[in-house]
PDB file of C-alpha atoms in Angstrom:
ATOM      1  CA  UNK R   1     111.685  83.454  97.631  1.00  0.00           C
ATOM      2  CA  UNK R   2     113.964  81.513  95.310  1.00  0.00           C
ATOM      3  CA  UNK R   3     117.000  83.365  94.046  1.00  0.00           C
ATOM      4  CA  UNK R   4     119.183  82.105  91.205  1.00  0.00           C
ATOM      5  CA  UNK R   5     121.297  85.176  90.496  1.00  0.00           C
ATOM      6  CA  UNK R   6     124.802  85.077  89.028  1.00  0.00           C
ATOM      7  CA  UNK R   7     127.814  84.491  91.249  1.00  0.00           C
ATOM      8  CA  UNK R   8     129.277  87.826  90.144  1.00  0.00           C
ATOM      9  CA  UNK R   9     126.236  89.712  91.445  1.00  0.00           C
ATOM     10  CA  UNK R  10     127.720  92.762  93.187  1.00  0.00           C
ATOM     11  CA  UNK R  11     124.857  92.786  95.680  1.00  0.00           C
ATOM     12  CA  UNK R  12     125.178  89.132  96.509  1.00  0.00           C
ATOM     13  CA  UNK R  13     126.147  88.239 100.076  1.00  0.00           C
ATOM     14  CA  UNK R  14     125.729  85.301 102.346  1.00  0.00           C
ATOM     15  CA  UNK R  15     129.196  83.939 102.912  1.00  0.00           C
ATOM     16  CA  UNK R  16     128.931  84.900 106.553  1.00  0.00           C
ATOM     17  CA  UNK R  17     131.833  86.898 107.964  1.00  0.00           C
ATOM     18  CA  UNK R  18     134.412  85.923 105.355  1.00  0.00           C
ATOM     19  CA  UNK R  19     132.406  87.472 102.512  1.00  0.00           C
ATOM     20  CA  UNK R  20     133.515  91.118 101.994  1.00  0.00           C
ATOM     21  CA  UNK R  21     130.190  91.853 100.281  1.00  0.00           C
ATOM     22  CA  UNK R  22     128.282  91.115 103.455  1.00  0.00           C
ATOM     23  CA  UNK R  23     127.261  88.111 105.458  1.00  0.00           C
ATOM     24  CA  UNK R  24     123.467  88.474 105.300  1.00  0.00           C
ATOM     25  CA  UNK R  25     121.747  86.661 102.456  1.00  0.00           C
ATOM     26  CA  UNK R  26     121.300  89.401  99.867  1.00  0.00           C
ATOM     27  CA  UNK R  27     121.101  89.731  96.091  1.00  0.00           C
ATOM     28  CA  UNK R  28     119.976  91.985  93.266  1.00  0.00           C
ATOM     29  CA  UNK R  29     116.227  92.138  92.699  1.00  0.00           C
ATOM     30  CA  UNK R  30     114.210  94.544  90.615  1.00  0.00           C
ATOM     31  CA  UNK R  31     112.366  97.152  92.679  1.00  0.00           C
ATOM     32  CA  UNK R  32     108.630  97.023  91.892  1.00  0.00           C
ATOM     33  CA  UNK R  33     107.920 100.779  92.349  1.00  0.00           C
ATOM     34  CA  UNK R  34     110.807 102.152  90.278  1.00  0.00           C
ATOM     35  CA  UNK R  35     112.007  99.179  88.239  1.00  0.00           C
ATOM     36  CA  UNK R  36     115.656  99.679  89.230  1.00  0.00           C
ATOM     37  CA  UNK R  37     117.828  96.707  90.274  1.00  0.00           C
ATOM     38  CA  UNK R  38     118.666  97.168  93.948  1.00  0.00           C
ATOM     39  CA  UNK R  39     120.050  95.172  96.842  1.00  0.00           C
ATOM     40  CA  UNK R  40     117.440  93.200  98.760  1.00  0.00           C
ATOM     41  CA  UNK R  41     117.451  90.790 101.659  1.00  0.00           C
ATOM     42  CA  UNK R  42     116.679  87.263 100.487  1.00  0.00           C
ATOM     43  CA  UNK R  43     114.149  85.577 102.749  1.00  0.00           C
ATOM     44  CA  UNK R  44     114.264  81.794 102.763  1.00  0.00           C
ATOM     45  CA  UNK R  45     111.241  79.596 103.283  1.00  0.00           C
ATOM     46  CA  UNK R  46     110.090  79.260 106.930  1.00  0.00           C
ATOM     47  CA  UNK R  47     111.198  75.615 107.078  1.00  0.00           C
ATOM     48  CA  UNK R  48     114.661  76.314 105.667  1.00  0.00           C
ATOM     49  CA  UNK R  49     117.469  75.472 108.087  1.00  0.00           C
ATOM     50  CA  UNK R  50     119.435  78.523 106.890  1.00  0.00           C
ATOM     51  CA  UNK R  51     116.564  80.992 107.211  1.00  0.00           C
ATOM     52  CA  UNK R  52     118.107  82.788 110.214  1.00  0.00           C
ATOM     53  CA  UNK R  53     121.627  81.370 109.972  1.00  0.00           C
ATOM     54  CA  UNK R  54     123.413  84.721 109.584  1.00  0.00           C
ATOM     55  CA  UNK R  55     121.478  86.202 112.503  1.00  0.00           C
ATOM     56  CA  UNK R  56     122.247  83.127 114.595  1.00  0.00           C
ATOM     57  CA  UNK R  57     125.964  83.485 113.901  1.00  0.00           C
ATOM     58  CA  UNK R  58     125.833  87.197 114.760  1.00  0.00           C
ATOM     59  CA  UNK R  59     124.035  86.539 118.036  1.00  0.00           C
ATOM     60  CA  UNK R  60     126.545  83.802 118.894  1.00  0.00           C
ATOM     61  CA  UNK R  61     129.511  86.077 118.124  1.00  0.00           C
ATOM     62  CA  UNK R  62     128.062  88.770 120.395  1.00  0.00           C
ATOM     63  CA  UNK R  63     127.715  86.520 123.434  1.00  0.00           C
ATOM     64  CA  UNK R  64     124.435  84.668 122.918  1.00  0.00           C
ATOM     65  CA  UNK R  65     123.893  80.934 123.097  1.00  0.00           C
ATOM     66  CA  UNK R  66     124.082  78.885 119.906  1.00  0.00           C
ATOM     67  CA  UNK R  67     120.602  77.451 120.332  1.00  0.00           C
ATOM     68  CA  UNK R  68     121.333  74.053 118.799  1.00  0.00           C
ATOM     69  CA  UNK R  69     123.825  71.235 118.476  1.00  0.00           C
ATOM     70  CA  UNK R  70     127.326  71.472 117.027  1.00  0.00           C
ATOM     71  CA  UNK R  71     128.124  75.056 117.982  1.00  0.00           C
ATOM     72  CA  UNK R  72     130.996  76.531 115.939  1.00  0.00           C
ATOM     73  CA  UNK R  73     134.236  77.821 117.424  1.00  0.00           C
ATOM     74  CA  UNK R  74     133.171  81.088 119.064  1.00  0.00           C
ATOM     75  CA  UNK R  75     136.680  82.585 118.976  1.00  0.00           C
ATOM     76  CA  UNK R  76     136.963  82.039 115.228  1.00  0.00           C
ATOM     77  CA  UNK R  77     133.474  83.401 114.600  1.00  0.00           C
ATOM     78  CA  UNK R  78     134.247  86.501 116.672  1.00  0.00           C
ATOM     79  CA  UNK R  79     137.553  87.075 114.909  1.00  0.00           C
ATOM     80  CA  UNK R  80     135.823  87.011 111.521  1.00  0.00           C
ATOM     81  CA  UNK R  81     132.880  89.099 112.716  1.00  0.00           C
ATOM     82  CA  UNK R  82     134.875  91.880 114.390  1.00  0.00           C
ATOM     83  CA  UNK R  83     137.229  92.100 111.403  1.00  0.00           C
ATOM     84  CA  UNK R  84     134.289  93.389 109.349  1.00  0.00           C
ATOM     85  CA  UNK R  85     133.591  96.469 111.469  1.00  0.00           C
ATOM     86  CA  UNK R  86     135.520  99.244 113.243  1.00  0.00           C
ATOM     87  CA  UNK R  87     135.205  99.075 117.032  1.00  0.00           C
ATOM     88  CA  UNK R  88     133.904 101.921 119.174  1.00  0.00           C
ATOM     89  CA  UNK R  89     136.512 102.461 121.950  1.00  0.00           C
ATOM     90  CA  UNK R  90     134.054 104.466 124.083  1.00  0.00           C
ATOM     91  CA  UNK R  91     131.500 101.710 124.648  1.00  0.00           C
ATOM     92  CA  UNK R  92     131.111 100.599 128.279  1.00  0.00           C
ATOM     93  CA  UNK R  93     131.106  96.809 128.572  1.00  0.00           C
ATOM     94  CA  UNK R  94     130.101  94.165 131.084  1.00  0.00           C
ATOM     95  CA  UNK R  95     132.455  91.315 131.941  1.00  0.00           C
ATOM     96  CA  UNK R  96     132.895  88.353 134.272  1.00  0.00           C
ATOM     97  CA  UNK R  97     134.660  89.570 137.411  1.00  0.00           C
ATOM     98  CA  UNK R  98     136.118  86.102 138.037  1.00  0.00           C
ATOM     99  CA  UNK R  99     137.589  85.941 134.522  1.00  0.00           C
ATOM    100  CA  UNK R 100     138.890  89.500 134.797  1.00  0.00           C
ATOM    101  CA  UNK R 101     140.483  88.830 138.186  1.00  0.00           C
ATOM    102  CA  UNK R 102     142.220  85.726 136.834  1.00  0.00           C
ATOM    103  CA  UNK R 103     143.557  87.775 133.930  1.00  0.00           C
ATOM    104  CA  UNK R 104     144.717  90.516 136.304  1.00  0.00           C
ATOM    105  CA  UNK R 105     146.587  88.054 138.531  1.00  0.00           C
ATOM    106  CA  UNK R 106     148.231  86.589 135.414  1.00  0.00           C
ATOM    107  CA  UNK R 107     149.589  90.035 134.585  1.00  0.00           C
ATOM    108  CA  UNK R 108     147.128  90.780 131.796  1.00  0.00           C
ATOM    109  CA  UNK R 109     145.335  94.100 131.615  1.00  0.00           C
ATOM    110  CA  UNK R 110     142.586  93.190 129.187  1.00  0.00           C
ATOM    111  CA  UNK R 111     139.591  90.856 129.371  1.00  0.00           C
ATOM    112  CA  UNK R 112     136.987  89.621 126.917  1.00  0.00           C
ATOM    113  CA  UNK R 113     133.646  91.311 127.592  1.00  0.00           C
ATOM    114  CA  UNK R 114     130.341  89.446 127.475  1.00  0.00           C
ATOM    115  CA  UNK R 115     129.807  90.624 123.896  1.00  0.00           C
ATOM    116  CA  UNK R 116     133.217  89.318 122.775  1.00  0.00           C
ATOM    117  CA  UNK R 117     134.947  92.678 122.519  1.00  0.00           C
ATOM    118  CA  UNK R 118     138.253  93.314 124.309  1.00  0.00           C
ATOM    119  CA  UNK R 119     138.220  95.842 127.139  1.00  0.00           C
ATOM    120  CA  UNK R 120     141.035  97.337 129.203  1.00  0.00           C
ATOM    121  CA  UNK R 121     141.242  96.712 132.951  1.00  0.00           C
ATOM    122  CA  UNK R 122     142.150  99.948 134.705  1.00  0.00           C
ATOM    123  CA  UNK R 123     142.121  98.551 138.242  1.00  0.00           C
ATOM    124  CA  UNK R 124     141.936  95.237 140.041  1.00  0.00           C
ATOM    125  CA  UNK R 125     138.533  93.689 139.190  1.00  0.00           C
ATOM    126  CA  UNK R 126     137.843  92.389 142.700  1.00  0.00           C
ATOM    127  CA  UNK R 127     137.753  95.982 143.954  1.00  0.00           C
ATOM    128  CA  UNK R 128     134.814  96.595 141.598  1.00  0.00           C
ATOM    129  CA  UNK R 129     132.853  93.525 142.645  1.00  0.00           C
ATOM    130  CA  UNK R 130     129.322  94.165 143.825  1.00  0.00           C
ATOM    131  CA  UNK R 131     127.161  91.950 145.938  1.00  0.00           C
ATOM    132  CA  UNK R 132     126.117  88.433 145.048  1.00  0.00           C
ATOM    133  CA  UNK R 133     122.610  88.676 146.427  1.00  0.00           C
ATOM    134  CA  UNK R 134     119.196  89.385 144.967  1.00  0.00           C
ATOM    135  CA  UNK R 135     120.565  91.861 142.401  1.00  0.00           C
ATOM    136  CA  UNK R 136     122.021  88.950 140.397  1.00  0.00           C
ATOM    137  CA  UNK R 137     118.435  87.891 139.643  1.00  0.00           C
ATOM    138  CA  UNK R 138     117.134  91.351 138.760  1.00  0.00           C
ATOM    139  CA  UNK R 139     117.022  92.426 135.128  1.00  0.00           C
ATOM    140  CA  UNK R 140     119.194  95.421 134.307  1.00  0.00           C
ATOM    141  CA  UNK R 141     117.548  98.463 132.782  1.00  0.00           C
ATOM    142  CA  UNK R 142     119.548 100.435 130.216  1.00  0.00           C
ATOM    143  CA  UNK R 143     120.934 103.796 131.207  1.00  0.00           C
ATOM    144  CA  UNK R 144     119.521 106.904 129.593  1.00  0.00           C
ATOM    145  CA  UNK R 145     121.173 107.658 126.266  1.00  0.00           C
ATOM    146  CA  UNK R 146     123.083 110.943 126.123  1.00  0.00           C
ATOM    147  CA  UNK R 147     124.690 112.862 123.284  1.00  0.00           C
ATOM    148  CA  UNK R 148     128.383 112.712 124.259  1.00  0.00           C
ATOM    149  CA  UNK R 149     130.563 111.988 121.221  1.00  0.00           C
ATOM    150  CA  UNK R 150     134.292 111.727 120.499  1.00  0.00           C
ATOM    151  CA  UNK R 151     135.952 112.245 117.129  1.00  0.00           C
ATOM    152  CA  UNK R 152     138.260 109.555 115.764  1.00  0.00           C
ATOM    153  CA  UNK R 153     141.168 111.361 114.112  1.00  0.00           C
ATOM    154  CA  UNK R 154     142.193 108.284 112.114  1.00  0.00           C
ATOM    155  CA  UNK R 155     138.845 107.547 110.488  1.00  0.00           C
ATOM    156  CA  UNK R 156     136.995 110.856 110.784  1.00  0.00           C
ATOM    157  CA  UNK R 157     134.118 109.019 112.441  1.00  0.00           C
ATOM    158  CA  UNK R 158     132.336 110.134 115.581  1.00  0.00           C
ATOM    159  CA  UNK R 159     131.986 107.614 118.408  1.00  0.00           C
ATOM    160  CA  UNK R 160     129.096 107.734 120.872  1.00  0.00           C
ATOM    161  CA  UNK R 161     129.846 107.300 124.562  1.00  0.00           C
ATOM    162  CA  UNK R 162     127.317 104.626 125.533  1.00  0.00           C
ATOM    163  CA  UNK R 163     126.696 101.279 127.181  1.00  0.00           C
ATOM    164  CA  UNK R 164     127.119  98.115 125.136  1.00  0.00           C
ATOM    165  CA  UNK R 165     123.652  96.876 124.203  1.00  0.00           C
ATOM    166  CA  UNK R 166     125.010  93.397 123.467  1.00  0.00           C
ATOM    167  CA  UNK R 167     126.571  93.062 126.933  1.00  0.00           C
ATOM    168  CA  UNK R 168     123.279  94.248 128.407  1.00  0.00           C
ATOM    169  CA  UNK R 169     121.370  91.629 126.410  1.00  0.00           C
ATOM    170  CA  UNK R 170     123.694  88.811 127.502  1.00  0.00           C
ATOM    171  CA  UNK R 171     123.562  89.982 131.134  1.00  0.00           C
ATOM    172  CA  UNK R 172     119.768  89.942 131.182  1.00  0.00           C
ATOM    173  CA  UNK R 173     119.598  86.597 129.378  1.00  0.00           C
ATOM    174  CA  UNK R 174     121.853  85.058 132.018  1.00  0.00           C
ATOM    175  CA  UNK R 175     119.904  86.631 134.882  1.00  0.00           C
ATOM    176  CA  UNK R 176     116.606  85.528 133.357  1.00  0.00           C
ATOM    177  CA  UNK R 177     117.836  81.940 133.110  1.00  0.00           C
ATOM    178  CA  UNK R 178     119.271  82.121 136.628  1.00  0.00           C
ATOM    179  CA  UNK R 179     116.020  83.240 138.237  1.00  0.00           C
ATOM    180  CA  UNK R 180     113.990  80.736 136.226  1.00  0.00           C
ATOM    181  CA  UNK R 181     116.149  77.966 137.659  1.00  0.00           C
ATOM    182  CA  UNK R 182     115.653  79.479 141.121  1.00  0.00           C
ATOM    183  CA  UNK R 183     111.876  79.565 140.691  1.00  0.00           C
ATOM    184  CA  UNK R 184     111.910  76.018 139.354  1.00  0.00           C
ATOM    185  CA  UNK R 185     113.722  74.762 142.461  1.00  0.00           C
ATOM    186  CA  UNK R 186     111.388  76.651 144.790  1.00  0.00           C
ATOM    187  CA  UNK R 187     108.232  75.463 143.057  1.00  0.00           C
ATOM    188  CA  UNK R 188     109.487  71.886 143.009  1.00  0.00           C
ATOM    189  CA  UNK R 189     110.182  71.987 146.753  1.00  0.00           C
ATOM    190  CA  UNK R 190     106.823  73.502 147.697  1.00  0.00           C
ATOM    191  CA  UNK R 191     105.046  71.061 145.386  1.00  0.00           C
ATOM    192  CA  UNK R 192     106.518  68.288 147.511  1.00  0.00           C
ATOM    193  CA  UNK R 193     105.866  70.112 150.813  1.00  0.00           C
ATOM    194  CA  UNK R 194     102.492  71.905 150.510  1.00  0.00           C
ATOM    195  CA  UNK R 195     102.024  71.591 154.259  1.00  0.00           C
ATOM    196  CA  UNK R 196     104.737  74.228 154.684  1.00  0.00           C
ATOM    197  CA  UNK R 197     102.471  76.847 153.086  1.00  0.00           C
ATOM    198  CA  UNK R 198     100.225  78.719 155.505  1.00  0.00           C
ATOM    199  CA  UNK R 199      96.654  79.730 154.648  1.00  0.00           C
ATOM    200  CA  UNK R 200      97.592  83.366 154.121  1.00  0.00           C
ATOM    201  CA  UNK R 201     100.543  82.368 151.932  1.00  0.00           C
ATOM    202  CA  UNK R 202      98.260  80.065 149.940  1.00  0.00           C
ATOM    203  CA  UNK R 203      95.868  82.970 149.361  1.00  0.00           C
ATOM    204  CA  UNK R 204      98.746  85.104 148.070  1.00  0.00           C
ATOM    205  CA  UNK R 205      99.967  82.317 145.775  1.00  0.00           C
ATOM    206  CA  UNK R 206      96.488  81.665 144.388  1.00  0.00           C
ATOM    207  CA  UNK R 207      96.051  85.381 143.687  1.00  0.00           C
ATOM    208  CA  UNK R 208      99.397  85.421 141.902  1.00  0.00           C
ATOM    209  CA  UNK R 209      98.922  82.261 139.820  1.00  0.00           C
ATOM    210  CA  UNK R 210      95.262  82.747 138.837  1.00  0.00           C
ATOM    211  CA  UNK R 211      95.945  85.237 135.981  1.00  0.00           C
ATOM    212  CA  UNK R 212      98.974  83.203 134.859  1.00  0.00           C
ATOM    213  CA  UNK R 213      96.892  80.032 134.596  1.00  0.00           C
ATOM    214  CA  UNK R 214      94.090  81.915 132.839  1.00  0.00           C
ATOM    215  CA  UNK R 215      96.520  83.300 130.255  1.00  0.00           C
ATOM    216  CA  UNK R 216      97.983  79.824 129.733  1.00  0.00           C
ATOM    217  CA  UNK R 217      94.536  78.339 129.115  1.00  0.00           C
ATOM    218  CA  UNK R 218      93.741  81.063 126.580  1.00  0.00           C
ATOM    219  CA  UNK R 219      96.810  80.135 124.562  1.00  0.00           C
ATOM    220  CA  UNK R 220      95.746  76.496 124.264  1.00  0.00           C
TER     221      UNK R 220
END
């Protein structure tokens, strides 16, 4: 919808992370059921280049890819984003072991997690390193949520003890891309060397690809 509200609209937001009123595109609209002016999300037209701009910036700040040309400075975006919200110190993050080990050897005891948050290194990262085999291609399932909480004496808030959902998302996005590249290389090689596939292996491949091809044809 088109919105031409005043600049002093108290519900107006959309200046991204530097706007103290909020960085989603919002404004005051009259509620149809009750007639009261309330804060609403402003949805741009589907072909608008800023339709999902705030969401794109948020995803980028939290470790995702930019998804286009001319990506902004991620460090600056993260600084502005994290300044808007208090940080939960009890969230368990994922991080690059290589980056953490380099930081450790440089005498630093913190590292930037996949989501952009800063986490403390309690021991040498290389001692926590797992294998580099098939598990790096497997998607990670979230752990079961529990009800452990800790009170923050400074703010009076309660923090949940949980895994970082943004680190989990970035981890699975990277693993998904990694195994797609692996499959692409395998398929390309076998496409050039079909004689290397035995009859029984061909039967298994045909059984696997038949429903995939059928689903692809239905989408056309």
